Coordinates of C-alpha atoms and ligand atoms in Angstrom, one line a residue:
Chain A
M1 CA 61.1 -12.6 87.1
R2 CA 61.9 -14.7 83.8
A3 CA 64.2 -12.8 81.5
Q4 CA 63.4 -15.2 78.7
F5 CA 59.8 -14.7 79.0
V6 CA 60.1 -10.9 79.1
L7 CA 62.4 -10.9 76.0
R8 CA 60.0 -13.1 74.1
E9 CA 57.0 -10.8 74.7
I10 CA 59.1 -7.7 73.8
G11 CA 60.2 -9.4 70.4
I12 CA 56.5 -10.3 69.7
G13 CA 55.5 -6.6 70.6
L14 CA 58.1 -5.0 68.5
R15 CA 57.3 -7.1 65.4
R16 CA 53.6 -6.6 65.8
N17 CA 54.0 -3.0 66.0
L18 CA 56.8 -2.6 63.4
T19 CA 55.6 0.5 61.6
M20 CA 54.9 2.4 64.8
T21 CA 58.3 1.3 66.2
V22 CA 60.1 2.6 63.3
A23 CA 58.2 5.9 63.5
V24 CA 59.0 6.1 67.0
I25 CA 62.8 5.4 66.5
V26 CA 63.1 8.1 63.6
T27 CA 61.3 10.7 65.7
V28 CA 63.5 10.0 68.6
A29 CA 66.6 10.0 66.5
I30 CA 65.7 13.5 64.9
S31 CA 64.9 15.0 68.1
L32 CA 68.2 13.7 69.9
A33 CA 70.2 14.7 66.9
L34 CA 68.8 18.3 67.1
L35 CA 69.3 18.3 70.8
G36 CA 73.0 17.0 70.4
T37 CA 73.5 19.8 67.6
G38 CA 72.3 22.5 70.1
V39 CA 74.8 21.2 72.6
L40 CA 77.7 21.0 70.2
I41 CA 77.0 24.6 69.1
R42 CA 77.2 25.6 72.8
Q43 CA 80.5 23.7 73.0
Q44 CA 81.6 25.2 69.9
V45 CA 81.1 28.7 71.3
E46 CA 83.0 27.8 74.4
T47 CA 85.8 26.2 72.5
M48 CA 86.0 29.4 70.4
K49 CA 86.0 31.6 73.4
D50 CA 88.7 29.6 75.1
F51 CA 90.8 29.9 71.8
W52 CA 90.3 33.6 71.3
Y53 CA 90.1 35.0 74.6
D54 CA 93.6 33.8 75.2
K55 CA 94.6 36.0 72.1
V56 CA 92.6 39.0 72.2
E57 CA 93.6 42.1 73.8
V58 CA 92.3 45.4 75.2
T59 CA 93.7 48.1 73.2
V60 CA 94.1 51.5 74.7
Y61 CA 94.7 54.0 71.7
L62 CA 96.5 57.2 72.7
C63 CA 95.7 60.6 71.1
G64 CA 97.6 61.6 67.9
E65 CA 97.6 65.0 66.3
V66 CA 94.7 64.2 64.0
S67 CA 92.4 62.9 67.0
R68 CA 89.1 64.6 67.2
R69 CA 88.1 63.3 70.8
P70 CA 87.4 65.7 73.6
S71 CA 89.8 64.0 75.8
C72 CA 92.7 64.5 73.4
A73 CA 91.9 68.3 73.3
R74 CA 93.5 68.4 69.7
T75 CA 96.9 67.7 71.0
A76 CA 99.0 64.4 70.8
V77 CA 99.6 62.6 74.0
T78 CA 102.4 63.9 75.9
Q79 CA 105.3 61.8 77.4
E80 CA 104.2 62.6 80.8
Q81 CA 100.6 61.3 80.1
R82 CA 102.0 58.4 78.3
D83 CA 104.2 57.4 81.6
Q84 CA 101.3 58.1 83.7
L85 CA 98.9 55.7 82.0
L86 CA 101.6 53.0 81.6
A87 CA 102.2 53.2 85.4
E88 CA 98.5 53.0 86.2
L89 CA 97.8 50.4 83.6
S90 CA 100.5 48.1 85.1
A91 CA 99.1 48.8 88.6
T92 CA 95.7 47.7 87.7
P93 CA 95.1 44.5 89.4
E94 CA 93.1 42.9 86.5
V95 CA 96.1 43.5 84.1
D96 CA 98.3 41.0 83.1
T97 CA 100.8 42.5 80.9
V98 CA 101.1 45.7 79.2
F99 CA 103.0 46.2 75.7
Y100 CA 103.5 49.7 74.1
E101 CA 103.2 49.9 70.4
S102 CA 104.5 53.0 69.0
Q103 CA 103.2 54.8 65.8
E104 CA 106.2 53.4 63.9
A105 CA 105.6 49.9 65.1
A106 CA 101.8 50.3 64.1
Y107 CA 103.1 51.6 60.6
A108 CA 105.3 48.6 60.2
L109 CA 102.3 46.2 60.9
F110 CA 100.3 48.2 58.7
Q111 CA 102.6 47.9 55.8
E112 CA 103.0 44.2 56.5
K113 CA 99.3 43.7 56.6
F114 CA 98.5 45.8 53.4
A115 CA 101.7 44.8 51.4
D116 CA 99.4 43.8 48.6
S117 CA 97.9 47.3 48.2
P118 CA 100.9 49.6 47.7
D119 CA 98.6 52.5 47.0
L120 CA 97.1 52.4 50.4
V121 CA 100.4 52.1 52.1
D122 CA 101.9 55.0 50.2
N123 CA 99.0 57.2 51.1
V124 CA 99.2 56.6 54.8
S125 CA 102.1 57.9 56.9
A126 CA 103.2 56.8 60.5
S127 CA 101.8 59.9 62.0
A128 CA 98.2 59.1 60.9
L129 CA 98.2 55.8 62.9
P130 CA 97.7 56.0 66.7
E131 CA 100.1 54.7 69.2
S132 CA 98.5 52.3 71.6
F133 CA 99.0 50.2 74.9
R134 CA 98.3 46.6 74.1
V135 CA 96.8 45.3 77.6
K136 CA 96.3 41.4 78.1
L137 CA 93.9 40.8 81.0
K138 CA 94.2 38.1 83.6
D139 CA 90.4 37.5 83.0
P140 CA 89.4 38.4 79.4
T141 CA 85.9 39.2 80.5
K142 CA 87.0 42.1 82.8
F143 CA 87.2 44.6 80.0
E144 CA 84.8 46.8 81.7
V145 CA 87.1 47.5 84.6
V146 CA 89.8 48.9 82.4
A147 CA 87.3 50.8 80.0
A148 CA 85.8 52.6 83.0
A149 CA 89.3 53.4 84.4
F150 CA 90.8 54.8 81.3
D151 CA 88.2 55.7 78.6
G152 CA 87.9 59.5 78.5
R153 CA 91.3 60.2 80.4
P154 CA 93.4 63.0 78.9
G155 CA 95.8 61.5 76.3
V156 CA 93.4 58.4 75.6
E157 CA 91.6 58.4 72.5
E158 CA 89.7 55.1 72.8
V159 CA 89.7 51.9 74.7
Q160 CA 88.8 49.2 72.4
D161 CA 87.8 45.6 73.4
Q162 CA 88.9 43.1 70.6
K163 CA 86.6 40.7 72.2
A164 CA 83.8 42.8 70.9
L165 CA 84.8 42.0 67.3
L166 CA 83.9 38.4 68.1
Q167 CA 80.4 39.2 69.4
P168 CA 78.4 39.2 66.2
F169 CA 79.7 35.7 65.3
F170 CA 78.9 34.3 68.7
R171 CA 75.6 35.9 68.4
I172 CA 74.7 34.1 65.3
L173 CA 76.0 30.7 66.7
N174 CA 73.8 31.4 69.8
R175 CA 70.7 32.0 67.7
V176 CA 71.3 28.8 65.5
Q177 CA 71.7 27.0 69.0
F178 CA 68.4 28.5 70.5
F179 CA 66.6 27.5 67.1
A180 CA 68.0 24.0 67.4
L181 CA 67.1 23.6 70.9
V182 CA 63.7 24.9 70.3
V183 CA 63.0 22.5 67.4
A184 CA 64.7 19.7 69.4
G185 CA 62.2 20.6 72.4
L186 CA 59.1 20.3 70.2
Q187 CA 60.5 17.1 68.4
L188 CA 61.0 15.6 72.0
L189 CA 57.3 16.5 72.7
A190 CA 56.3 15.0 69.4
A191 CA 58.4 11.8 70.3
A192 CA 56.8 11.5 73.7
L193 CA 53.3 11.7 72.4
L194 CA 54.1 9.2 69.5
I195 CA 55.6 6.7 72.1
S196 CA 52.6 7.3 74.3
N197 CA 50.3 6.5 71.4
T198 CA 52.3 3.5 70.4
I199 CA 52.2 1.9 73.7
R200 CA 48.6 2.6 73.8
V201 CA 47.9 0.9 70.7
A202 CA 50.2 -1.8 71.7
A203 CA 48.4 -2.3 75.1
H204 CA 45.1 -2.3 73.1
S205 CA 46.4 -4.9 70.6
R206 CA 47.5 -7.2 73.5
R207 CA 44.5 -6.6 75.8
R208 CA 43.8 -10.3 75.6
E209 CA 47.2 -11.2 76.9
T210 CA 47.1 -8.7 79.5
G211 CA 43.8 -9.6 80.5
I212 CA 44.7 -13.2 81.1
M213 CA 47.9 -12.0 82.8
R214 CA 45.8 -10.0 85.4
L215 CA 43.4 -13.0 85.9
V216 CA 46.0 -15.3 86.8
G217 CA 47.6 -12.9 89.2
A218 CA 50.8 -11.5 87.2
S219 CA 51.9 -8.4 88.9
N220 CA 51.7 -5.0 87.5
L221 CA 55.4 -4.9 86.9
Y222 CA 55.3 -8.1 85.0
I223 CA 52.4 -7.0 82.8
R224 CA 53.8 -3.5 82.1
L225 CA 57.6 -4.4 81.9
P226 CA 57.5 -5.8 78.2
F227 CA 55.6 -2.7 77.1
L228 CA 58.0 -0.4 79.0
L229 CA 61.1 -2.1 77.8
E230 CA 59.7 -1.9 74.1
G231 CA 59.4 1.8 74.5
V232 CA 63.0 2.0 76.2
L233 CA 64.4 0.0 73.4
A234 CA 63.0 2.2 70.7
G235 CA 64.4 5.2 72.5
L236 CA 67.8 3.7 72.7
A237 CA 67.6 2.9 69.0
G238 CA 66.7 6.3 68.3
A239 CA 69.6 7.5 70.4
A240 CA 72.0 5.2 68.6
L241 CA 71.1 6.8 65.3
A242 CA 71.4 10.3 66.8
S243 CA 74.8 9.3 68.1
G244 CA 75.8 8.2 64.6
A245 CA 74.5 11.5 63.2
M246 CA 76.8 13.3 65.8
V247 CA 79.9 11.4 64.8
A248 CA 78.9 12.1 61.2
V249 CA 78.7 15.9 61.9
K250 CA 82.2 15.7 63.6
V251 CA 83.7 13.6 60.7
F252 CA 82.3 15.2 57.7
L253 CA 81.2 18.8 58.6
V254 CA 83.7 19.8 61.2
D255 CA 86.9 17.8 60.4
R256 CA 86.7 17.4 56.5
F257 CA 84.8 20.8 55.8
L258 CA 85.0 23.5 58.5
K259 CA 88.4 22.9 59.9
P260 CA 90.2 23.3 56.5
T261 CA 87.9 26.1 55.4
F262 CA 88.4 28.2 58.6
A263 CA 91.6 27.2 59.5
F264 CA 92.1 30.2 61.8
T265 CA 89.9 29.1 64.7
A266 CA 89.5 26.0 67.0
F267 CA 86.5 23.4 66.7
V268 CA 84.8 21.1 69.0
G269 CA 87.1 18.0 69.6
W270 CA 86.2 14.4 69.9
D271 CA 86.0 14.6 73.8
E272 CA 82.9 16.9 73.4
V273 CA 81.2 14.5 70.9
L274 CA 82.0 11.3 72.8
M275 CA 80.7 12.8 76.1
L276 CA 77.6 13.8 74.3
I277 CA 76.7 10.3 73.3
P278 CA 76.1 8.8 76.6
A279 CA 73.9 11.8 77.5
L280 CA 72.0 11.2 74.3
F281 CA 71.3 7.5 75.1
L282 CA 70.3 8.5 78.7
T283 CA 67.9 11.1 77.5
G284 CA 66.5 8.6 75.0
A285 CA 66.0 6.0 77.5
L286 CA 64.4 8.5 80.0
L287 CA 62.1 10.1 77.3
A288 CA 60.9 6.8 76.1
G289 CA 60.8 5.2 79.7
L290 CA 58.8 8.1 81.3
S291 CA 56.3 8.4 78.5
S292 CA 55.8 4.7 78.5
F293 CA 55.5 4.6 82.2
V294 CA 52.9 7.3 82.5
T295 CA 50.8 5.8 79.5
L296 CA 50.8 2.5 81.2
Q297 CA 49.9 3.9 84.3
R298 CA 46.8 5.3 82.9
H299 CA 45.9 2.5 80.3
L300 CA 47.0 -0.7 82.0
R301 CA 45.8 -1.1 85.5
V302 CA 45.3 -4.0 87.6
Chain B
M1 CA 17.6 -20.4 104.0
P2 CA 20.5 -21.7 106.3
D3 CA 22.3 -19.1 108.1
R4 CA 25.9 -19.1 106.6
S5 CA 27.3 -16.1 108.1
V6 CA 28.5 -18.2 111.3
V7 CA 30.5 -20.5 109.0
W8 CA 34.0 -19.8 110.5
D9 CA 36.2 -21.4 107.8
S10 CA 34.3 -19.8 104.8
V11 CA 36.7 -18.9 102.0
I12 CA 34.2 -16.5 100.3
R13 CA 32.1 -14.3 102.3
L14 CA 29.8 -11.5 101.2
E15 CA 28.6 -9.1 104.0
D16 CA 25.6 -7.0 103.0
V17 CA 27.1 -6.4 99.6
T18 CA 25.6 -3.9 97.2
K19 CA 27.1 -3.1 93.8
S20 CA 25.8 -0.2 91.7
Y21 CA 27.3 0.6 88.5
P22 CA 27.6 4.2 87.6
T23 CA 25.8 3.8 84.3
S24 CA 22.8 1.8 85.7
S25 CA 20.1 2.9 88.1
R26 CA 19.2 -0.5 89.6
P27 CA 22.1 -2.0 91.7
A28 CA 23.5 -5.2 90.1
L29 CA 23.8 -6.7 93.7
D30 CA 21.6 -5.5 96.4
G31 CA 22.4 -6.5 100.1
V32 CA 23.8 -9.7 99.3
D33 CA 24.9 -12.0 102.3
V34 CA 26.5 -15.3 101.1
A35 CA 29.3 -17.3 102.9
I36 CA 30.9 -20.3 100.9
G37 CA 32.8 -22.8 102.9
K38 CA 36.2 -24.2 102.2
G39 CA 36.0 -27.1 99.7
E40 CA 32.3 -26.3 98.9
F41 CA 30.8 -26.6 95.5
A42 CA 28.3 -23.8 94.8
F43 CA 26.2 -22.9 92.0
L44 CA 25.0 -19.3 91.3
V45 CA 21.9 -19.4 89.3
G46 CA 19.4 -16.7 88.2
S47 CA 18.0 -15.2 85.1
S48 CA 20.2 -13.0 82.8
G49 CA 21.3 -9.8 84.4
S50 CA 20.6 -11.0 88.0
G51 CA 24.1 -10.2 89.1
K52 CA 26.0 -13.5 88.9
S53 CA 29.0 -12.3 87.0
T54 CA 29.1 -9.2 89.2
F55 CA 29.2 -11.4 92.2
L56 CA 32.3 -13.3 90.7
R57 CA 34.0 -10.1 89.6
L58 CA 33.8 -8.7 93.3
V59 CA 35.5 -11.9 94.5
L60 CA 38.3 -11.3 92.1
K61 CA 38.4 -7.5 93.1
E62 CA 37.8 -6.6 89.6
E63 CA 35.1 -4.6 90.8
V64 CA 34.7 -3.1 94.3
P65 CA 31.3 -3.1 96.2
T66 CA 29.4 0.1 96.6
R67 CA 28.6 -0.9 100.2
G68 CA 29.3 -4.0 102.2
H69 CA 32.4 -6.2 102.6
V70 CA 33.8 -9.0 100.5
H71 CA 36.1 -11.5 102.3
V72 CA 38.2 -13.9 100.4
A73 CA 40.5 -16.4 102.1
G74 CA 40.3 -14.4 105.4
N75 CA 41.1 -11.1 103.6
D76 CA 38.9 -8.2 103.7
L77 CA 39.2 -7.0 100.1
S78 CA 38.3 -3.4 100.8
K79 CA 41.5 -3.3 103.0
L80 CA 43.5 -5.3 100.5
S81 CA 46.1 -2.8 98.9
R82 CA 46.3 -2.8 95.1
W83 CA 49.7 -4.3 95.1
K84 CA 48.4 -7.5 96.9
V85 CA 45.5 -8.0 94.3
P86 CA 47.9 -10.2 92.1
A87 CA 48.6 -12.5 95.1
L88 CA 44.7 -12.8 95.7
R89 CA 44.2 -13.7 92.0
R90 CA 46.8 -16.4 92.2
S91 CA 44.8 -18.1 94.8
I92 CA 41.8 -18.1 92.4
G93 CA 41.5 -19.8 89.1
C94 CA 39.1 -18.6 86.5
V95 CA 37.1 -20.2 83.7
F96 CA 34.9 -18.3 81.3
Q97 CA 32.1 -19.0 78.8
D98 CA 34.4 -17.9 75.9
F99 CA 37.6 -19.9 77.0
R100 CA 39.9 -16.8 76.7
L101 CA 42.8 -18.6 75.1
L102 CA 45.7 -17.0 73.3
S103 CA 45.1 -18.1 69.7
N104 CA 49.0 -17.7 68.8
K105 CA 50.1 -20.1 71.4
N106 CA 49.6 -23.8 71.5
V107 CA 47.9 -25.8 74.3
F108 CA 51.1 -26.2 76.3
Q109 CA 52.0 -22.6 75.9
N110 CA 48.7 -21.3 76.8
V111 CA 48.8 -23.3 80.2
A112 CA 52.6 -22.4 80.7
F113 CA 51.6 -18.8 80.1
A114 CA 49.8 -18.6 83.5
L115 CA 52.9 -19.9 85.2
E116 CA 55.3 -17.8 83.4
V117 CA 53.5 -14.4 84.0
I118 CA 53.7 -15.3 87.8
G119 CA 57.5 -15.8 87.5
K120 CA 57.5 -19.6 87.9
P121 CA 60.9 -21.0 86.8
A122 CA 61.2 -23.0 83.6
H123 CA 61.7 -26.4 85.2
V124 CA 58.6 -26.0 87.2
V125 CA 56.7 -25.1 84.1
Q126 CA 58.1 -28.1 82.2
K127 CA 57.1 -30.5 85.1
V128 CA 53.5 -29.1 86.2
V129 CA 52.1 -28.4 82.7
P130 CA 52.1 -31.9 81.4
E131 CA 50.7 -33.1 84.9
V132 CA 47.7 -30.7 84.6
L133 CA 47.1 -31.5 80.9
E134 CA 46.9 -35.2 81.9
L135 CA 44.5 -34.2 84.7
V136 CA 42.0 -32.4 82.2
G137 CA 42.3 -35.3 79.7
L138 CA 44.4 -33.5 77.1
E139 CA 47.6 -35.6 77.1
G140 CA 49.0 -35.9 73.6
K141 CA 47.3 -32.6 72.5
A142 CA 49.9 -30.3 74.1
R143 CA 51.2 -29.0 70.7
R144 CA 47.7 -28.3 69.2
M145 CA 46.7 -24.8 68.6
P146 CA 43.4 -23.7 70.1
D147 CA 41.7 -23.6 66.7
E148 CA 42.6 -27.1 66.1
L149 CA 40.4 -28.1 69.2
S150 CA 36.8 -28.8 69.9
G151 CA 35.0 -26.4 72.1
G152 CA 34.9 -28.8 74.9
E153 CA 38.8 -29.4 74.5
Q154 CA 39.4 -25.7 74.5
Q155 CA 37.4 -25.3 77.7
R156 CA 39.6 -28.2 79.2
V157 CA 42.8 -26.1 78.4
A158 CA 41.1 -23.1 80.1
V159 CA 40.3 -25.3 83.1
A160 CA 44.1 -26.6 83.0
R161 CA 45.2 -23.0 82.8
A162 CA 43.0 -22.0 85.8
F163 CA 43.9 -25.0 87.9
V164 CA 47.7 -25.3 87.1
N165 CA 48.8 -23.1 89.9
R166 CA 46.6 -25.2 92.3
P167 CA 44.5 -22.3 93.5
M168 CA 42.4 -22.4 96.6
I169 CA 39.4 -21.4 94.7
L170 CA 38.0 -22.0 91.3
I171 CA 35.6 -19.5 89.7
A172 CA 33.6 -20.6 86.6
D173 CA 31.3 -18.1 84.7
E174 CA 28.9 -20.3 82.5
P175 CA 31.8 -22.5 81.6
T176 CA 29.3 -24.8 79.7
G177 CA 27.5 -21.9 78.0
N178 CA 29.0 -22.6 74.5
L179 CA 29.1 -26.5 74.9
D180 CA 26.5 -29.0 73.9
P181 CA 25.1 -31.2 76.8
N182 CA 27.3 -34.2 76.4
T183 CA 30.5 -32.0 76.4
S184 CA 29.2 -30.1 79.3
V185 CA 28.9 -33.1 81.2
G186 CA 32.5 -33.9 80.6
I187 CA 33.5 -30.4 81.9
M188 CA 31.3 -30.9 85.0
K189 CA 33.0 -34.0 85.8
L190 CA 36.3 -32.3 85.5
L191 CA 35.2 -29.6 87.9
D192 CA 33.8 -32.1 90.3
R193 CA 37.2 -33.8 90.4
I194 CA 39.0 -30.6 91.1
N195 CA 36.5 -29.9 93.9
R196 CA 37.3 -33.2 95.3
T197 CA 41.1 -32.2 95.7
G198 CA 39.7 -29.7 98.2
T199 CA 39.3 -26.7 95.8
T200 CA 36.3 -24.6 96.5
V201 CA 34.3 -24.2 93.2
V202 CA 31.9 -21.3 92.4
M203 CA 30.1 -21.7 89.3
A204 CA 27.6 -19.3 87.5
T205 CA 25.1 -21.1 85.2
H206 CA 21.9 -21.2 83.3
D207 CA 22.2 -24.9 82.8
A208 CA 19.3 -26.4 84.8
A209 CA 20.2 -30.0 83.8
I210 CA 23.6 -29.6 85.1
V211 CA 22.6 -28.0 88.5
N212 CA 19.8 -30.8 88.8
S213 CA 22.3 -33.7 88.3
M214 CA 24.8 -32.4 90.7
R215 CA 22.8 -31.8 93.7
R216 CA 25.3 -29.3 95.1
R217 CA 24.6 -26.0 96.8
V218 CA 22.5 -23.5 94.9
V219 CA 22.5 -19.8 95.4
E220 CA 19.7 -18.1 93.3
L221 CA 19.9 -14.4 92.5
E222 CA 17.0 -12.3 91.2
D223 CA 17.5 -8.6 90.5
G224 CA 20.7 -8.6 92.6
K225 CA 19.1 -10.2 95.7
V226 CA 19.6 -13.7 97.0
I227 CA 16.2 -15.3 96.7
R228 CA 17.2 -18.9 97.6
D229 CA 20.2 -20.6 99.1
Q230 CA 19.8 -24.4 99.1
E231 CA 22.2 -26.9 100.5
R232 CA 21.6 -29.8 97.8
G233 CA 19.5 -27.7 95.5
V234 CA 18.1 -27.9 92.0
Y235 CA 18.0 -25.3 89.3
G236 CA 14.6 -23.7 90.1
F237 CA 11.1 -24.4 91.1
G238 CA 9.7 -25.3 87.7
G239 CA 12.3 -23.1 86.0
Ligands
ATP401 N1 30.2 -2.8 83.5 C1 29.0 -2.6 83.8 N2 28.5 -1.5 83.7 C2 27.1 -1.2 83.8 N3 26.3 -2.1 84.3 C3 26.7 -3.3 84.2 C4 28.0 -3.6 84.0 N4 28.2 -5.1 84.2 C5 26.9 -5.6 84.5 N5 26.0 -4.5 84.7 C6 24.7 -4.6 84.9 O1 24.6 -5.2 86.1 C7 23.5 -6.1 86.0 C8 24.1 -7.5 86.5 O2 25.0 -7.9 85.5 P1 25.7 -9.2 85.4 O3 26.5 -9.3 84.3 O4 26.2 -9.5 86.8 O5 24.4 -10.4 85.4 P2 24.7 -11.9 84.9 O6 23.7 -12.6 86.0 O7 26.0 -12.5 85.0 O8 23.9 -12.1 83.6 P3 24.3 -13.1 82.5 O9 23.4 -14.3 82.9 O10 23.5 -12.5 81.4 O11 25.6 -13.3 82.5 C9 22.8 -6.1 84.7 O12 21.6 -5.3 84.8 C10 23.9 -5.4 84.0 O13 23.4 -4.7 82.9
MG402 MG1 27.4 -13.2 83.4

């Protein structure tokens, strides 16, 4: 196989078909960029879970005098119940640490949190706030175990999973991700069809060359390789553009805008972005290679 | 009609070959038995539509027979797997009425193309192409583009391309069909010279004058059947 010959043929082919080649590159770039965005959103969700699940806790609120729950029976939690619950919580295998927050401690936090609104602070007394056990789990997803064991127990007003507060946010991200992946899928399909069509046009416009190649006994590989590489090259060019877009998203959207604006949470790092780039190149090359190959199989036979 | 099926060292042998195209009712070839020996020069004659081109396409395995067997260089083409077809075609050079040159390549590049696409290294191309251009009488015209050549010269380029790989067989489908009689004579001399190097030449033609002047073997087809096979034949009886 003579590399020089193959390269020359690719050059001729790409130039002859320039507008189609550009269309292929742009379509591949858009579809891969959407695909990459979908993957990055997935990783953003994971990053946030890692970040938050370390911090969030399960809170077991205990009954106060004002509690309306049946399990409270209109009386505040007794010292006996409190000790019993603490002992059982500490003995639960899924539980890492337990921390008791008294009504006074809750009130102090409340005062701190709403220091800007003295009216509110003045109208609330410590007895209106529930005391609680702050429970840190070994595995933050094991909330159900604790909830099943302690919810509805005498002296327990409510078992609350702080993780649940993050759910609506994750739901939005998941929906955006789903949408990006669906559009990416459609775009990939469009890219495959466009590549297929481009290769068909290229094969047709060069049928004289390929006809002569067949007659003088060029192998199938030799006849098809320039077309195949043309497709793969366009796919790789699209992947390069998409990778550039991913880097731009990281630099301009995540680092310059989202990070300073939403400083309270973590964002995808360069690791995730840089790992994504080889995957995009591979996808681009495979997409273009496969659709070219299938097309050539059907339209350029010996 | 001489019995050719007993020729042992035939390079092309059609055994009871019938070829029907799906779109036409009458077979293009109908029970054809022809054997062409090594080093032979054979004309295929017959009126338009008699099946000459079909015959040649079967030899190249561009078409497969509906019935019967085609043997080329000892291979039964019906048993030849697809990936071996390129090797078969490397042993057969082809020349056509319409030259089939690449208009964006010059004479040298057109001939070199045939070597490049079968993976011959550059130093071989540089050595062999000038040799064959000299053989066909185109030395000094290597840098011309096809549209800067006469029809006869273009056909010489095509012959050079067909022969550059020194094939065992040269197939020519009406190679003089677009040329005037004088130019045709030049091409025939060239084919004769190639034949004398030991290459088997099979040529389909309508050109009575050429067939008559060469006095070589003539296989005449009519409606897909062989109606005449003469050792040193002429174009036709009164045709
Ligand atoms: N691809 C094809 N599909 C259908 N029919 C075909 C095809 N090629 C040839 N034929 C038919 O087969 C018959 C023989 O055709 P062929 O081309 O072999 O004749 P020929 O002797 O070469 O004619 P000519 O002298 O005009 O070149 C004709 O009737 C033709 O119409
Ligand atoms: Mg014909």
